[in-house]
C-alpha positions as a Python dict, from the first residue, in 0.01 Angstrom:
ca = {
    (1, 'M'): (0, 0, 0),
    (2, 'S'): (-256, 248, 36),
    (3, 'Y'): (-301, 129, 430),
    (4, 'Y'): (31, 228, 480),
    (5, 'L'): (72, 540, 315),
    (6, 'N'): (-255, 644, 541),
    (7, 'S'): (-87, 529, 845),
    (8, 'E'): (-23, 778, 1107),
    (9, 'N'): (345, 620, 1197),
    (10, 'R'): (506, 611, 853),
    (11, 'L'): (818, 612, 721),
    (12, 'D'): (975, 692, 421),
    (13, 'P'): (947, 370, 168),
    (14, 'G'): (1209, 526, -73),
    (15, 'P'): (1108, 454, -438),
    (16, 'I'): (820, 182, -567),
    (17, 'Y'): (918, -18, -879),
    (18, 'V'): (619, -157, -1093),
    (19, 'R'): (681, -411, -1352),
    (20, 'E'): (388, -373, -1620),
    (21, 'N'): (386, -535, -1996),
    (22, 'G'): (768, -677, -1904),
    (23, 'Q'): (888, -327, -1823),
    (24, 'L'): (969, -160, -1485),
    (25, 'H'): (841, 177, -1395),
    (26, 'M'): (871, 403, -1074),
    (27, 'V'): (546, 489, -922),
    (28, 'N'): (429, 831, -924),
    (29, 'L'): (375, 936, -506),
    (30, 'A'): (235, 1299, -590),
    (31, 'L'): (-103, 1168, -416),
    (32, 'D'): (-375, 1384, -217),
    (33, 'G'): (-233, 1380, 137),
    (34, 'V'): (123, 1224, 87),
    (35, 'R'): (279, 1449, -71),
    (36, 'S'): (300, 1684, 245),
    (37, 'S'): (438, 1416, 434),
    (38, 'L'): (666, 1324, 186),
    (39, 'Q'): (839, 1642, 66),
    (40, 'K'): (1137, 1640, 322),
    (41, 'P'): (1239, 1279, 290),
    (42, 'R'): (1418, 1155, 646),
    (43, 'P'): (1766, 1103, 646),
    (44, 'F'): (1830, 715, 663),
    (45, 'R'): (1975, 621, 1017),
    (46, 'L'): (2124, 340, 1158),
    (47, 'F'): (2088, 430, 1470),
    (48, 'P'): (1796, 586, 1678),
    (49, 'K'): (1896, 960, 1770),
    (50, 'G'): (2032, 967, 2091),
    (51, 'F'): (2216, 658, 2070),
    (52, 'S'): (2515, 579, 2226),
    (53, 'V'): (2702, 316, 2428),
    (54, 'E'): (2613, 438, 2781),
    (55, 'L'): (2267, 454, 2692),
    (56, 'C'): (2277, 106, 2520),
    (57, 'M'): (2383, -52, 2852),
    (58, 'N'): (2189, 169, 3123),
    (59, 'R'): (1862, 44, 2863),
    (60, 'E'): (1989, -328, 2923),
    (61, 'D'): (1917, -551, 3255),
    (62, 'D'): (2165, -584, 3540),
    (63, 'T'): (2252, -961, 3445),
    (64, 'A'): (2333, -883, 3043),
    (65, 'Q'): (2574, -548, 3173),
    (66, 'K'): (2766, -798, 3381),
    (67, 'E'): (2780, -1056, 3133),
    (68, 'K'): (2948, -763, 2915),
    (69, 'T'): (3183, -579, 3151),
    (70, 'D'): (3258, -920, 3320),
    (71, 'H'): (3546, -1037, 3066),
    (72, 'F'): (3711, -663, 3097),
    (73, 'I'): (3892, -486, 3333),
    (74, 'F'): (3869, -108, 3380),
    (75, 'T'): (4111, 100, 3490),
    (76, 'Y'): (4191, 528, 3482),
    (77, 'T'): (4497, 616, 3318),
    (78, 'R'): (4699, 931, 3483),
    (79, 'E'): (4487, 1158, 3193),
    (80, 'G'): (4174, 1056, 3359),
    (81, 'N'): (4076, 827, 3073),
    (82, 'L'): (3906, 510, 3095),
    (83, 'R'): (4107, 189, 2954),
    (84, 'Y'): (3971, -132, 2969),
    (85, 'S'): (4156, -478, 2893),
    (86, 'A'): (4039, -828, 2883),
    (87, 'K'): (4075, -1119, 3131),
    (88, 'T'): (4297, -1414, 3094),
    (89, 'L'): (4111, -1731, 2997),
    (90, 'F'): (4159, -1897, 3353),
    (91, 'S'): (4033, -1596, 3526),
    (92, 'L'): (3692, -1609, 3312),
    (93, 'V'): (3693, -2003, 3321),
    (94, 'L'): (3716, -2001, 3704),
    (95, 'G'): (3426, -1700, 3708),
    (96, 'F'): (3190, -1951, 3510),
    (97, 'I'): (3275, -2219, 3737),
    (98, 'S'): (3237, -2000, 4025),
    (99, 'D'): (2901, -1935, 3950),
    (100, 'N'): (2806, -2269, 3907),
    (101, 'V'): (2981, -2407, 4153),
    (102, 'D'): (2667, -2620, 4318),
    (103, 'H'): (2677, -2824, 4003),
    (104, 'I'): (3011, -2981, 4026),
    (105, 'D'): (3010, -3386, 4044),
    (106, 'S'): (3327, -3430, 4238),
    (107, 'L'): (3674, -3195, 4344),
    (108, 'I'): (3857, -3537, 4443),
    (109, 'G'): (4167, -3532, 4326),
    (110, 'F'): (4134, -3156, 4185),
    (111, 'P'): (4450, -2983, 4265),
    (112, 'E'): (4440, -2803, 4590),
    (113, 'Q'): (4597, -2451, 4421),
    (114, 'I'): (4334, -2399, 4206),
    (115, 'A'): (4084, -2576, 4442),
    (116, 'E'): (4165, -2268, 4687),
    (117, 'K'): (4092, -1995, 4446),
    (118, 'L'): (3780, -2108, 4318),
    (119, 'F'): (3680, -2169, 4684),
    (120, 'S'): (3746, -1764, 4719),
    (121, 'A'): (3593, -1707, 4398),
    (122, 'A'): (3238, -1879, 4527),
    (123, 'E'): (3292, -1703, 4841),
    (124, 'A'): (3310, -1340, 4696),
    (125, 'R'): (3004, -1407, 4504),
    (126, 'Q'): (2863, -1551, 4853),
    (127, 'K'): (2756, -1871, 4692),
    (128, 'F'): (2757, -2042, 5014),
    (129, 'T'): (2533, -1830, 5187),
    (130, 'Q'): (2243, -1917, 4941),
    (131, 'P'): (2026, -2199, 5051),
    (132, 'G'): (2031, -2536, 4928),
    (133, 'A'): (2289, -2425, 4707),
    (134, 'G'): (2541, -2322, 4907),
    (135, 'L'): (2535, -2644, 5118),
    (136, 'R'): (2542, -2862, 4805),
    (137, 'A'): (2865, -2668, 4702),
    (138, 'L'): (3005, -2673, 5039),
    (139, 'Q'): (2974, -3045, 5051),
    (140, 'K'): (3219, -3068, 4731),
    (141, 'F'): (3496, -2921, 4898),
    (142, 'T'): (3479, -3042, 5206),
    (143, 'E'): (3440, -3425, 5109),
    (144, 'A'): (3764, -3358, 4841),
    (145, 'Y'): (3975, -3147, 5088),
    (146, 'G'): (3879, -3210, 5433),
    (147, 'S'): (4097, -2992, 5722),
    (148, 'L'): (4203, -2782, 5455),
    (149, 'V'): (3840, -2628, 5401),
    (150, 'L'): (3828, -2564, 5812),
    (151, 'C'): (4069, -2742, 6091),
    (152, 'S'): (3941, -2503, 6362),
    (153, 'L'): (3558, -2393, 6411),
    (154, 'C'): (3484, -2142, 6729),
    (155, 'L'): (3090, -2138, 6769),
    (156, 'R'): (3098, -1964, 7095),
    (157, 'N'): (2817, -1775, 7161),
    (158, 'R'): (2611, -1809, 6816),
    (159, 'Y'): (2347, -2044, 6863),
    (160, 'L'): (2152, -1872, 6618),
    (161, 'V'): (2425, -1955, 6320),
    (162, 'I'): (2351, -2322, 6465),
    (163, 'S'): (2017, -2314, 6443),
    (164, 'E'): (2004, -2188, 6086),
    (165, 'K'): (2311, -2341, 5940),
    (166, 'L'): (2304, -2675, 6159),
    (167, 'E'): (2319, -2898, 5796),
    (168, 'E'): (2662, -2676, 5658),
    (169, 'I'): (2824, -2714, 6007),
    (170, 'K'): (2785, -3056, 5982),
    (171, 'S'): (2920, -3126, 5704),
    (172, 'F'): (3266, -3058, 5779),
    (173, 'R'): (3523, -3298, 5855),
    (174, 'E'): (3836, -3335, 6003),
    (175, 'L'): (3797, -3103, 6261),
    (176, 'T'): (4071, -3068, 6476),
    (177, 'C'): (3942, -2787, 6728),
    (178, 'L'): (3573, -2687, 6846),
    (179, 'D'): (3440, -2458, 7060),
    (180, 'L'): (3081, -2509, 7188),
    (181, 'S'): (3069, -2279, 7461),
    (182, 'C'): (2766, -2084, 7578),
    (183, 'C'): (2519, -2219, 7278),
    (184, 'K'): (2262, -2419, 7518),
    (185, 'L'): (2222, -2732, 7325),
    (186, 'G'): (2113, -2941, 7581),
    (187, 'D'): (2138, -3327, 7588),
    (188, 'E'): (1934, -3405, 7298),
    (189, 'H'): (2075, -3111, 7040),
    (190, 'E'): (2127, -3278, 6662),
    (191, 'L'): (2490, -3125, 6689),
    (192, 'L'): (2569, -3304, 7012),
    (193, 'E'): (2478, -3639, 6869),
    (194, 'H'): (2689, -3545, 6545),
    (195, 'L'): (3006, -3539, 6789),
    (196, 'T'): (3000, -3899, 6773),
    (197, 'N'): (3017, -3923, 6436),
    (198, 'E'): (3349, -4119, 6275),
    (199, 'A'): (3377, -3785, 6036),
    (200, 'L'): (3449, -3561, 6342),
    (201, 'S'): (3694, -3827, 6542),
    (202, 'S'): (3953, -3620, 6439),
    (203, 'V'): (3895, -3361, 6740),
    (204, 'T'): (4126, -3326, 7010),
    (205, 'Q'): (4013, -3042, 7168),
    (206, 'L'): (3609, -2933, 7223),
    (207, 'H'): (3459, -2672, 7469),
    (208, 'L'): (3097, -2784, 7585),
    (209, 'K'): (3095, -2501, 7845),
    (210, 'D'): (2737, -2368, 7952),
    (211, 'N'): (2546, -2565, 7733),
    (212, 'C'): (2291, -2729, 8009),
    (213, 'L'): (2416, -3116, 7966),
    (214, 'S'): (2359, -3365, 8206),
    (215, 'D'): (2479, -3695, 8268),
    (216, 'A'): (2293, -3861, 7983),
    (217, 'G'): (2450, -3598, 7777),
    (218, 'V'): (2752, -3693, 7886),
    (219, 'R'): (2695, -4044, 7839),
    (220, 'K'): (2543, -4005, 7524),
    (221, 'M'): (2833, -3865, 7379),
    (222, 'T'): (3104, -4154, 7541),
    (223, 'A'): (2920, -4437, 7427),
    (224, 'P'): (3091, -4503, 7095),
    (225, 'V'): (3436, -4457, 7289),
    (226, 'R'): (3326, -4670, 7592),
    (227, 'V'): (3165, -5021, 7416),
    (228, 'M'): (3312, -4925, 7016),
    (229, 'K'): (3641, -4756, 7020),
    (230, 'R'): (3525, -4493, 6807),
    (231, 'G'): (3412, -4175, 6811),
    (232, 'L'): (3579, -3917, 7021),
    (233, 'E'): (3895, -4132, 7090),
    (234, 'N'): (4137, -3887, 7052),
    (235, 'L'): (4039, -3652, 7233),
    (236, 'T'): (4293, -3463, 7461),
    (237, 'L'): (4106, -3162, 7608),
    (238, 'L'): (3755, -3160, 7737),
    (239, 'D'): (3609, -2828, 7869),
    (240, 'L'): (3255, -2905, 8088),
    (241, 'S'): (3243, -2641, 8314),
    (242, 'C'): (2952, -2473, 8390),
    (243, 'N'): (2660, -2745, 8349),
    (244, 'P'): (2538, -2828, 8697),
    (245, 'E'): (2331, -3123, 8581),
    (246, 'I'): (2634, -3331, 8590),
    (247, 'T'): (2680, -3503, 8878),
    (248, 'D'): (2922, -3806, 8995),
    (249, 'A'): (2801, -4070, 8755),
    (250, 'G'): (2843, -3820, 8465),
    (251, 'I'): (3240, -3772, 8557),
    (252, 'G'): (3231, -4177, 8551),
    (253, 'Y'): (3203, -4189, 8171),
    (254, 'L'): (3506, -3995, 8086),
    (255, 'F'): (3725, -4209, 8204),
    (256, 'S'): (3676, -4390, 7901),
    (257, 'F'): (3894, -4085, 7744),
    (258, 'R'): (4223, -4237, 7774),
    (259, 'K'): (4416, -3997, 7557),
    (260, 'L'): (4282, -3699, 7767),
    (261, 'N'): (4538, -3457, 7896),
    (262, 'C'): (4312, -3159, 8049),
    (263, 'L'): (3978, -3172, 8166),
    (264, 'D'): (3768, -2891, 8298),
    (265, 'I'): (3453, -2950, 8529),
    (266, 'S'): (3441, -2629, 8753),
    (267, 'G'): (3086, -2550, 8802),
    (268, 'T'): (2909, -2892, 8791),
    (269, 'G'): (2675, -3031, 9018),
    (270, 'L'): (2914, -3301, 9215),
    (271, 'K'): (2751, -3411, 9513),
    (272, 'K'): (2987, -3636, 9680),
    (273, 'D'): (3361, -3597, 9854),
    (274, 'I'): (3544, -3373, 9588),
    (275, 'K'): (3880, -3589, 9684),
    (276, 'A'): (3736, -3896, 9596),
    (277, 'I'): (3643, -3784, 9278),
    (278, 'K'): (4009, -3601, 9226),
    (279, 'H'): (4166, -3990, 9345),
    (280, 'K'): (3953, -4156, 9082),
    (281, 'L'): (4045, -3914, 8788),
    (282, 'Q'): (4428, -3956, 8923),
    (283, 'T'): (4370, -4336, 8939),
    (284, 'H'): (4187, -4393, 8642),
    (285, 'I'): (4329, -4136, 8360),
    (286, 'G'): (4622, -4033, 8491),
    (287, 'L'): (4475, -3659, 8596),
    (288, 'I'): (4634, -3409, 8818),
    (289, 'H'): (4415, -3082, 9025),
    (290, 'S'): (4561, -2775, 8897),
    (291, 'K'): (4619, -2534, 9168),
    (292, 'V'): (4622, -2275, 8903),
    (293, 'P'): (4394, -2196, 8648),
    (294, 'L'): (4495, -2344, 8272),
    (295, 'K'): (4577, -2140, 8006),
    (296, 'E'): (4404, -2390, 7777),
    (297, 'F'): (4089, -2315, 7927),
    (298, 'D'): (4098, -1953, 7858),
    (299, 'H'): (3937, -1995, 7511),
    (300, 'S'): (4196, -1762, 7329),
    (301, 'N'): (4352, -2100, 7163),
    (302, 'C'): (4064, -2200, 6947),
    (303, 'K'): (3957, -1973, 6624),
    (304, 'T'): (3816, -2038, 6329),
    (305, 'E'): (4072, -2139, 6071),
    (306, 'G'): (4066, -2249, 5727),
    (307, 'W'): (3962, -2174, 5403),
    (308, 'A'): (3574, -2110, 5504),
    (309, 'D'): (3695, -1859, 5814),
    (310, 'Q'): (3519, -1584, 5632),
    (311, 'I'): (3195, -1823, 5575),
    (312, 'V'): (3142, -1838, 5893),
    (313, 'L'): (3142, -1454, 5952),
    (314, 'Q'): (2908, -1434, 5641),
    (315, 'W'): (2656, -1657, 5859),
    (316, 'E'): (2640, -1475, 6160),
    (317, 'R'): (2608, -1135, 5963),
    (318, 'V'): (2286, -1302, 5788),
    (319, 'T'): (2171, -1430, 6100),
    (320, 'S'): (2219, -1153, 6260),
    (321, 'E'): (2022, -901, 6037),
    (322, 'A'): (1759, -1125, 6014),
    (323, 'V'): (1662, -1105, 6353),
    (324, 'K'): (1720, -729, 6377),
    (325, 'P'): (1458, -596, 6595),
    (326, 'R'): (1244, -273, 6469),
    (327, 'E'): (1329, 23, 6546),
    (328, 'T'): (1138, 184, 6815),
    (329, 'S'): (1005, 536, 6829),
    (330, 'E'): (1101, 837, 7000),
    (331, 'P'): (764, 769, 7231),
    (332, 'Q'): (823, 424, 7269),
    (333, 'M'): (1160, 483, 7424),
    (334, 'A'): (1046, 738, 7678),
    (335, 'A'): (793, 498, 7752),
    (336, 'Q'): (1064, 190, 7825),
    (337, 'R'): (1239, 431, 8032),
    (338, 'F'): (988, 561, 8217),
    (339, 'Y'): (884, 200, 8335),
    (340, 'G'): (1240, 74, 8318),
    (341, 'K'): (1235, -166, 8065),
    (342, 'R'): (1514, -210, 7786),
    (343, 'S'): (1506, -335, 7479),
    (344, 'L'): (1686, -678, 7367),
    (345, 'T'): (1998, -497, 7193),
    (346, 'D'): (2063, -251, 7486),
    (347, 'T'): (2123, -580, 7739),
    (348, 'P'): (2324, -855, 7529),
    (349, 'V'): (2321, -1188, 7656),
    (350, 'K'): (2645, -1218, 7831),
    (351, 'C'): (2848, -1538, 7832),
    (352, 'S'): (2994, -1669, 8152),
    (353, 'L'): (3323, -1655, 7974),
    (354, 'A'): (3338, -1379, 8097),
    (355, 'D'): (3341, -1465, 8489),
    (356, 'T'): (3706, -1473, 8495),
    (357, 'H'): (3639, -1392, 8884),
    (358, 'V'): (3622, -1709, 9007),
    (359, 'N'): (3876, -1805, 9277),
    (360, 'S'): (4073, -2078, 9171),
    (361, 'S'): (4033, -2297, 9501),
    (362, 'E'): (3705, -2316, 9325),
    (363, 'K'): (3780, -2442, 8984),
    (364, 'L'): (3821, -2793, 8921),
    (365, 'Q'): (4070, -2760, 8654),
    (366, 'F'): (4233, -3128, 8584),
    (367, 'Y'): (4599, -3182, 8371),
    (368, 'K'): (4826, -3489, 8322),
    (369, 'E'): (5192, -3436, 8420),
    (370, 'K'): (5425, -3476, 8107),
    (371, 'A'): (5706, -3763, 8198),
    (372, 'P'): (5997, -3573, 8247),
    (373, 'D'): (6315, -3696, 8049),
    (374, 'C'): (6611, -3727, 8341),
    (375, 'H'): (6749, -4035, 8241),
    (376, 'G'): (6784, -3959, 7873),
    (377, 'P'): (7140, -3796, 7902),
    (378, 'L'): (7248, -4114, 8123),
    (379, 'L'): (7187, -4348, 7888),
    (380, 'K'): (7433, -4267, 7673),
    (381, 'R'): (7697, -4395, 7932),
    (382, 'E'): (7554, -4748, 8026),
    (383, 'T'): (7782, -4996, 7991),
    (384, 'P'): (7698, -5307, 7771),
    (385, 'L'): (7705, -5514, 8082),
    (386, 'C'): (7455, -5261, 8192),
    (387, 'Q'): (7229, -5301, 7906),
    (388, 'E'): (7257, -5695, 7912),
    (389, 'S'): (7134, -5699, 8269),
    (390, 'K'): (6847, -5482, 8174),
    (391, 'N'): (6795, -5716, 7847),
    (392, 'K'): (6745, -6020, 8100),
    (393, 'K'): (6528, -5837, 8336),
    (394, 'R'): (6251, -5771, 8010),
    (395, 'A'): (6294, -6137, 7934),
    (396, 'F'): (6139, -6165, 8282),
    (397, 'E'): (5847, -5885, 8273),
    (398, 'D'): (5758, -5946, 7964),
    (399, 'P'): (5602, -6291, 7971),
    (400, 'E'): (5446, -6167, 8304),
    (401, 'K'): (5304, -5844, 8163),
    (402, 'E'): (5191, -6038, 7891),
    (403, 'Q'): (5000, -6258, 8099),
    (404, 'N'): (4856, -5975, 8278),
    (405, 'N'): (4726, -5781, 7943),
    (406, 'S'): (4581, -6131, 7828),
    (407, 'S'): (4360, -6137, 8126),
    (408, 'Q'): (4260, -5744, 8141),
    (409, 'S'): (4187, -5847, 7749),
    (410, 'S'): (3958, -6133, 7860),
    (411, 'K'): (3768, -5882, 8110),
    (412, 'Q'): (3752, -5635, 7880),
    (413, 'K'): (3516, -5876, 7647),
    (414, 'Y'): (3286, -5978, 7928),
    (415, 'V'): (3197, -5614, 8025),
    (416, 'C'): (2850, -5591, 8140),
    (417, 'L'): (2658, -5316, 7934),
    (418, 'A'): (2350, -5183, 8089),
    (419, 'V'): (2006, -5146, 7877),
    (420, 'E'): (2067, -4779, 7804),
    (421, 'D'): (2393, -4855, 7693),
    (422, 'W'): (2244, -5120, 7441),
    (423, 'N'): (1970, -4872, 7351),
    (424, 'L'): (2230, -4602, 7226),
    (425, 'L'): (2441, -4861, 7015),
    (426, 'N'): (2088, -4981, 6850),
    (427, 'S'): (2040, -4585, 6793),
    (428, 'Y'): (2378, -4590, 6604),
}
């Protein structure tokens, strides 16, 4: 007790009682050195001096403050007074799940309407830009909703995004349009091999302009279609322009794309007679050379569409900020101007898509003619005799067609494969 009374930072202990011989006595505190300190007893305070709600919230860290204010919606009245209202239980649960979206086991069978709101809430919190956790969260959505997450992806001239977010890009499924123009991928890039995966068998439009591709890359891309009848078998539009390493041999691999309706091979390294190439394309897959530039290759149709369209923009912004060059001082800028040098930001890399002044005669764009329905109305006016005669003709022609088809199928069974094709098949 003497230690407590002689301490420097002592408070008013109040009355002290001591029991002696069965009786309770109050201790007299009028001691030397104690009376002066206890003459003016301090009033009892529940909170320290200067306490307020605002100061209390400011003393806490950001996470605790966010947890306290996240359950309320703050607005101002017309008089300027602050008013708050509690959030709904659905919004609170949605916010909690979006904060821990990477820990979800599966979203298969979850309603699409609520999943879209959950995706938007996680996107607002930038959960998909976090390394590791963002990939796991994105995979849960893509495996459950497929094309709703992203049905069309445009990565034109965004090679930095491809290099930094390759695994996230590979997680997208059921894409119908993919634009990889001016990305300089090359034949051995991992994304080019991923194009032959079954997850991208739904791709119908593929733009690979100016990607440093050669005959080896085209052979690798078409191997599953040529041999196993899977991969990019649903492809209807293909752009391989501005790849000078693609020669006549590489064009021959494209004959396996039976559903191809539009093809652009302008700026490739064709060495033989171009008329022979045009004839082969017309006889094998029915493509006709276009004398006028086709609008399908103006790169305006392919856009990023889906729930994750803003996520691609976030990836681009993060990667551009990561490689942003340091600011140069005025003397350095003056020295660069004197020696005729410019910084990297002054000379952006231009994609060859801007070179629209190429003559139409130099463009090698092909399209497939649609069968005109000119005999449609006449079929209704045919007599029954004409129909019977046609049925008889079909009855005679069907056995011949079946024999031809059987002979062709037997020939396809014994197709001779090269050693390189067998090596590709073993790699899958």
